[in-house]
Tab-separated table of C-alpha atoms and ligand atoms in Angstrom:
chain	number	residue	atom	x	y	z
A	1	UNK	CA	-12.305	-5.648	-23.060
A	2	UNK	CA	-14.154	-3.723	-20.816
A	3	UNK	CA	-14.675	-3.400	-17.043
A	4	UNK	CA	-18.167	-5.085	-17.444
A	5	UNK	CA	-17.096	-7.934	-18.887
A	6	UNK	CA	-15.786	-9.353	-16.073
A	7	UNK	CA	-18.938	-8.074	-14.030
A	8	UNK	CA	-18.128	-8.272	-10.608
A	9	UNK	CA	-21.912	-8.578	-9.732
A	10	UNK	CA	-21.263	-12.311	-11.342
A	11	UNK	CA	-19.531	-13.452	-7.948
A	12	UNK	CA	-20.791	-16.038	-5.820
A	13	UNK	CA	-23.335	-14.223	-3.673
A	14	UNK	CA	-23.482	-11.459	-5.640
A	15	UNK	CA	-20.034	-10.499	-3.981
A	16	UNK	CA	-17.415	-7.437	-5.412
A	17	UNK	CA	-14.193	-8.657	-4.965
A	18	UNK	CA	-11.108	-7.442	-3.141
A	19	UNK	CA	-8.102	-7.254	-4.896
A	20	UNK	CA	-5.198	-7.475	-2.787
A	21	UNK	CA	-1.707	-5.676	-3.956
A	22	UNK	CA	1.431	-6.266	-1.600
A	23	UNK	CA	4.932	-5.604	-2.203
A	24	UNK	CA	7.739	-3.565	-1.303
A	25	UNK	CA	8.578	-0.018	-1.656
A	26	UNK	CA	9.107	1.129	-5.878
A	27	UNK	CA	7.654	-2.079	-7.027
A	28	UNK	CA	4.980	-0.510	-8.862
A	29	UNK	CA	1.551	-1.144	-6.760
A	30	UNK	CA	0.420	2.587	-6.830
A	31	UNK	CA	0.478	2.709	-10.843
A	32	UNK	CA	-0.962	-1.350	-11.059
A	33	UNK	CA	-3.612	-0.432	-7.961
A	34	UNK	CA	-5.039	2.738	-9.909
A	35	UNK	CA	-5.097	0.403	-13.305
A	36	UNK	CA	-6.923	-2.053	-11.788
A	37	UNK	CA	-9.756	-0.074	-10.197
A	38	UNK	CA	-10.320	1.403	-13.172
A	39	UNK	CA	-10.164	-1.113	-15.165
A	40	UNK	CA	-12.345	-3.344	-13.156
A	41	UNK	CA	-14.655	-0.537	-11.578
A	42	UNK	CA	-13.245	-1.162	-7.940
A	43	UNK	CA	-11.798	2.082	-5.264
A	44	UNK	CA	-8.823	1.924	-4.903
A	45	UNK	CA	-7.140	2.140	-1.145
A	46	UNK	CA	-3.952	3.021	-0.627
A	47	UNK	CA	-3.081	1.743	3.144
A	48	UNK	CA	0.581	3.240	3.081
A	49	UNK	CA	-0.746	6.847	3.099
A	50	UNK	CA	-2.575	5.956	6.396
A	51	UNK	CA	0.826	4.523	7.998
A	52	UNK	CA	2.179	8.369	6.499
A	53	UNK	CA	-0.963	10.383	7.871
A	54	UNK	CA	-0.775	8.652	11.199
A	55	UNK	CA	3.672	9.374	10.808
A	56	UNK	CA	3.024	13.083	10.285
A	57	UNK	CA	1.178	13.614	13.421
A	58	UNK	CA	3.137	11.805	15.690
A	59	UNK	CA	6.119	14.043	14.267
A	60	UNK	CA	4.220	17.426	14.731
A	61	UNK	CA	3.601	16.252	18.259
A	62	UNK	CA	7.084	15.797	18.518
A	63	UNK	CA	6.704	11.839	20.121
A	64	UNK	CA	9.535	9.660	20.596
A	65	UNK	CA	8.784	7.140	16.962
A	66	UNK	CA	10.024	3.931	19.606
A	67	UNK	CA	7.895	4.549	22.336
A	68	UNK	CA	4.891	3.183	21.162
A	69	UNK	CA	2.740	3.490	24.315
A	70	UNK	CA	2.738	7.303	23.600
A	71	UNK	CA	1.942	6.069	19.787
A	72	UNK	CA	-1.115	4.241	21.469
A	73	UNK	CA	-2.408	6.948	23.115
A	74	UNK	CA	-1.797	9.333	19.952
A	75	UNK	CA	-4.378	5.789	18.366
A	76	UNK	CA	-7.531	7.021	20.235
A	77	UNK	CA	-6.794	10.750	19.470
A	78	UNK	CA	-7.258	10.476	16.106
A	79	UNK	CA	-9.493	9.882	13.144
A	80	UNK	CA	-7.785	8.840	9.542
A	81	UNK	CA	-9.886	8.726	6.550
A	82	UNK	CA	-8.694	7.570	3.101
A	83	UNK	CA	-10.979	8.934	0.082
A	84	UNK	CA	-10.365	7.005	-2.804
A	85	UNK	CA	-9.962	9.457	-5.636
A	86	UNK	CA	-9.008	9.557	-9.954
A	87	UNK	CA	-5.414	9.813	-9.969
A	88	UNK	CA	-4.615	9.593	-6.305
A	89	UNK	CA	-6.239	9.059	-2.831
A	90	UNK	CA	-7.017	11.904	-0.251
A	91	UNK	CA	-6.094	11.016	3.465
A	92	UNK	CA	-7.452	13.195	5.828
A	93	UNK	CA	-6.266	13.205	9.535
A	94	UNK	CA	-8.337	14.608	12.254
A	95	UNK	CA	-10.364	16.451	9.315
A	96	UNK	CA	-7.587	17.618	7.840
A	97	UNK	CA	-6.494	16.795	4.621
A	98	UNK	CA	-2.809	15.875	4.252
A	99	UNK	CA	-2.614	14.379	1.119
A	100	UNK	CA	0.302	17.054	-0.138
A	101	UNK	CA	2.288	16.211	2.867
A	102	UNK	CA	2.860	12.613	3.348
A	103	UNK	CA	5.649	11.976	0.956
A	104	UNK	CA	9.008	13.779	2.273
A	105	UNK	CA	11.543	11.863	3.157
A	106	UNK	CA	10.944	12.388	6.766
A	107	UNK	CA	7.493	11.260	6.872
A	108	UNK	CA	8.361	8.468	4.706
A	109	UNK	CA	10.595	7.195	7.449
A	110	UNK	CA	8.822	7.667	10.180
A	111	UNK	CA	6.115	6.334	8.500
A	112	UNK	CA	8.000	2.628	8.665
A	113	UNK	CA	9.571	3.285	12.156
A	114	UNK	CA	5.706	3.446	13.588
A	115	UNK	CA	4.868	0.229	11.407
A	116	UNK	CA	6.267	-2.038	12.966
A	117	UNK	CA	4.320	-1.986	16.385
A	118	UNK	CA	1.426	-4.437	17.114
A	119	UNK	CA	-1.062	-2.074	18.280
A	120	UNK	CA	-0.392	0.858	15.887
A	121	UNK	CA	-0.987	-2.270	13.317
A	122	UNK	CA	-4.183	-3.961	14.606
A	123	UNK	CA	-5.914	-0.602	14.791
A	124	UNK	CA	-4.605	0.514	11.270
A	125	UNK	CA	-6.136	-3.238	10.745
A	126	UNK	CA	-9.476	-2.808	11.973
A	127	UNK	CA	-10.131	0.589	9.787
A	128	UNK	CA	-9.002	-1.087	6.737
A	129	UNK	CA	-11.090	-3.873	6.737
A	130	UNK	CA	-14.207	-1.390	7.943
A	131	UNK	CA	-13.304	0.329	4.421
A	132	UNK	CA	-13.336	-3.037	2.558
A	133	UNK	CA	-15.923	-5.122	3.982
A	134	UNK	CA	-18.354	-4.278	1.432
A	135	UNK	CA	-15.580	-5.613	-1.447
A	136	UNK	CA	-15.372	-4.119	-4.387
A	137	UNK	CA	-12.035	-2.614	-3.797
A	138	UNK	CA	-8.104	-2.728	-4.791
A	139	UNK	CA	-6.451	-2.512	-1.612
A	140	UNK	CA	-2.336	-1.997	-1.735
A	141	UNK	CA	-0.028	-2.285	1.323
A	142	UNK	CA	2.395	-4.881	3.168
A	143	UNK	CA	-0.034	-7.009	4.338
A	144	UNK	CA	-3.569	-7.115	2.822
A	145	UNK	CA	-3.278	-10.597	1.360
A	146	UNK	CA	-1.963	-11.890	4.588
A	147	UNK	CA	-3.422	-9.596	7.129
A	148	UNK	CA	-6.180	-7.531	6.331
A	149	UNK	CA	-8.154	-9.792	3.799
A	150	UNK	CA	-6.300	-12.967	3.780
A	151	UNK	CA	-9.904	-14.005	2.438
A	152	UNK	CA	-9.378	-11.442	-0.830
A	153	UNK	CA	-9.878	-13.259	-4.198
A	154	UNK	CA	-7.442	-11.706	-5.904
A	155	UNK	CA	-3.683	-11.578	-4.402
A	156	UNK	CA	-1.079	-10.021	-6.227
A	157	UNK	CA	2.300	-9.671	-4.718
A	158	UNK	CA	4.804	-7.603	-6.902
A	159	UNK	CA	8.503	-7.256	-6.659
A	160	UNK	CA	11.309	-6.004	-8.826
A	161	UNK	CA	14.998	-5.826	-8.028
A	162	UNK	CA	16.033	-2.683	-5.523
A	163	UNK	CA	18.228	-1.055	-8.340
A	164	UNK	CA	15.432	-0.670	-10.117
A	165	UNK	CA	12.891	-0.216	-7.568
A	166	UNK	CA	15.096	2.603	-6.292
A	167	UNK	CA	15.400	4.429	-9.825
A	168	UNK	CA	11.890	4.501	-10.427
A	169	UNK	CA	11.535	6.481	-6.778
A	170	UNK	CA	14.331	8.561	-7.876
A	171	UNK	CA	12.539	9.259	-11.337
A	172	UNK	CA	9.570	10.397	-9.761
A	173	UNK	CA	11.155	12.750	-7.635
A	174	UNK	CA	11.010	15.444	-10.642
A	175	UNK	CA	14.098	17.451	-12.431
A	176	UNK	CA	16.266	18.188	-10.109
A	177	UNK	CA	16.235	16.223	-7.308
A	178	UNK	CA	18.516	16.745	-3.785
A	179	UNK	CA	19.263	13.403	-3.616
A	180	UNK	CA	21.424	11.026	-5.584
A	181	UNK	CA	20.202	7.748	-6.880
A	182	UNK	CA	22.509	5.825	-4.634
A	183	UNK	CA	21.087	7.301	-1.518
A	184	UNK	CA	17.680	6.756	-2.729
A	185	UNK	CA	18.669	2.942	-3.117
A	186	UNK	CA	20.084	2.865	0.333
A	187	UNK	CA	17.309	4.079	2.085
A	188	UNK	CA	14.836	1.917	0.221
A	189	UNK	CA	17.054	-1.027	1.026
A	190	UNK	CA	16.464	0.419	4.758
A	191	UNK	CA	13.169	0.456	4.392
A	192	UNK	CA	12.649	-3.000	3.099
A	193	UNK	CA	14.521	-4.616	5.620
A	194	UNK	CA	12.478	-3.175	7.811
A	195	UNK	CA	9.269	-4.147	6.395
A	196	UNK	CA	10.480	-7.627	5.862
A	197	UNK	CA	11.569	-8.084	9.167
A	198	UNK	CA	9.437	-6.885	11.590
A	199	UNK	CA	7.986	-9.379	13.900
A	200	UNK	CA	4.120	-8.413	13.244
A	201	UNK	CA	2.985	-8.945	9.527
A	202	UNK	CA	6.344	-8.569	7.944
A	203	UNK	CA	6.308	-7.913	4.279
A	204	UNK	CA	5.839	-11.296	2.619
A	205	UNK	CA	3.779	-12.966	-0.029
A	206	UNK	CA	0.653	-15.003	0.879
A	207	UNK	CA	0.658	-18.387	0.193
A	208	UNK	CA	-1.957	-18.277	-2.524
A	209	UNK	CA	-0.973	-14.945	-4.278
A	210	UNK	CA	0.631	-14.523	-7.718
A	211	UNK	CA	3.926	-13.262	-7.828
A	212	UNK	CA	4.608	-10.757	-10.641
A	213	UNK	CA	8.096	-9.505	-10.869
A	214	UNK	CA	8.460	-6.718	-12.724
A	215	UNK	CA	11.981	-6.109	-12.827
A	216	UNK	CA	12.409	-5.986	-16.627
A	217	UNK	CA	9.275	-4.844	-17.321
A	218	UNK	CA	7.676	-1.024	-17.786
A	219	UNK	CA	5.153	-0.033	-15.268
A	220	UNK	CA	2.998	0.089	-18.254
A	221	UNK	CA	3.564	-3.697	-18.922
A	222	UNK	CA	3.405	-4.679	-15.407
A	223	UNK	CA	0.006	-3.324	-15.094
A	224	UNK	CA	-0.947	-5.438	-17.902
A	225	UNK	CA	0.176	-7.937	-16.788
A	226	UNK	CA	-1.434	-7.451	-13.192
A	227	UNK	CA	-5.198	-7.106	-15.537
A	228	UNK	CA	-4.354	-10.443	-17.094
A	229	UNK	CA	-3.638	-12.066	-13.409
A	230	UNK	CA	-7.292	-10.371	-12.267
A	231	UNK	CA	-9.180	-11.118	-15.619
A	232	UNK	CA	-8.405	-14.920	-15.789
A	233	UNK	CA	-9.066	-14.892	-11.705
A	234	UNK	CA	-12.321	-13.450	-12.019
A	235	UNK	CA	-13.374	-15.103	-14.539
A	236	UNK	CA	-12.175	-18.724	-12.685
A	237	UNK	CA	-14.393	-17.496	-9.705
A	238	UNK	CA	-17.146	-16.204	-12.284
A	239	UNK	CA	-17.460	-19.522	-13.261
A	240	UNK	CA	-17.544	-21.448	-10.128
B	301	LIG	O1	3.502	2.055	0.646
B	301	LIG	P1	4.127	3.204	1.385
B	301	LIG	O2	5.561	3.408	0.984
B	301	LIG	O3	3.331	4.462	1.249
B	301	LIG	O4	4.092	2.793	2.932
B	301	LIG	C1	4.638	3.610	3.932
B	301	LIG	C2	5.106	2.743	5.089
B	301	LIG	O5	3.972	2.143	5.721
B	301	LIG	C3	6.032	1.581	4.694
B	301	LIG	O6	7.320	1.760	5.225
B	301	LIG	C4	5.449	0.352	5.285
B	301	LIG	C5	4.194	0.768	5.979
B	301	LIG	N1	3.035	0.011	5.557
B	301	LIG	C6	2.755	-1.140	6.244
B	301	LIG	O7	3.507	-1.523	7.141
B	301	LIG	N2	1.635	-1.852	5.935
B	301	LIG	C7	0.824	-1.456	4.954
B	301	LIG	N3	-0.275	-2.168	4.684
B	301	LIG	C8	1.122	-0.292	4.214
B	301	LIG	C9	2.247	0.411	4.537
């Protein structure tokens, strides 16, 4: 099969669709996210590295992460762009491209301690559905089939079990890595209980997405599993 058989010029109105992939932390939506878009001819947009961008300022600024009207006013101070690229996406704050920086530990939790405010959300909101208006795009996150296109025509939410969400973090973290599996675990169980329980958008599946668990699964299998969800979607709405 190829991306043009399920042309996504065959849409009512000539529409591309928007593919929305939520899900918690190790679950897989980077890997599925770049599968898809290639598969299927769509850019892939990676909202978390905006959440990290945005993180990495406010910590070279040195701002209190709980005072969010200082957060605000960091909001209207700066410009994030997300570049949808091969193998990953660029972000680019201010200009500057931080693409190589948003992934430490630090930023990472940062990145969820300024997540969870209203404001810092509805603007990170408003750019992300400026970058997907036009469709044709795989966007991953928390809260794009709730949130930011609760209108997408494809929802995937994906989930697998923390042990093994938090082994597949610590195997990407290369040969020898400073932490210990257990810790990486703990602070993705953080993390997730954060993201789930925030009062704005907390992490949870929309109503009318597909769940895909891939606990027992390879990342290889779960992404072909996520094509199968898209094909026989777009293919439903192909037909309509
Ligand atoms: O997907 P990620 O690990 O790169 O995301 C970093 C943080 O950003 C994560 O703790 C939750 C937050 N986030 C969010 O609240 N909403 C999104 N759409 C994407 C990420």
């Amino acid at each position: 099969m190829t991306a043009q058989e399920y042309s996504v010029g065959s849409l009512p109105a000539g529409r591309k669709p928007i593919v929305a992939i939520d899900g918690p932390a190790g679950a897989g939506k980077s890997t599925i996210a770049r599968h898809l878009a290639l598969r299927f001819g769509l850019l892939n947009l990676e909202t978390g590295a905006m959440y990290r961008a945005f993180a990495l300022k406010a910590l070279r600024m040195h701002l209190a992460l709980d005072e969010v009207a200082a957060l605000d006013e960091l909001t209207e101070q700066t410009v994030i762009r997300l570049e949808a690229g091969d193998a990953e996406n660029r972000v680019l704050i201010d200009g500057e491209d931080v693409t190589g920086l948003i992934r430490n530990p630090a930023v990472t939790d940062a990145a969820s301690r300024v997540s969870v405010f209203p404001s810092i959300r509805a603007w990170m909101v408003r750019l992300q559905q400026q970058m997907g208006a036009a469709g044709g795009v795989v966007m991953e996150g928390r809260d794009i089939g709730t949130v930011v296109f609760p209108q997408a025509e494809v929802k995937i939410f994906l989930d697998a079990a923390p042990e093994v969400r938090g082994m597949r973090r610590f195997d990407q973290m290369g040969p020898s890595p400073s932490v210990q599996p257990d810790e990486v675990i703990r602070d993705l169980r953080a993390r997730d209980e954060r993201d789930r329980n925030r009062a704005d958008s907390p992490l949870k599946p929309a109503p009318d997405a597909v769940f895909l668990d891939s606990t027992h699964m390879t990342l290889g299998e779960a992404a072909q599993a996520a094509e199968a969800i898209v094909a026989s979607r777009l293919e439903t709405l192909a037909a309509q």
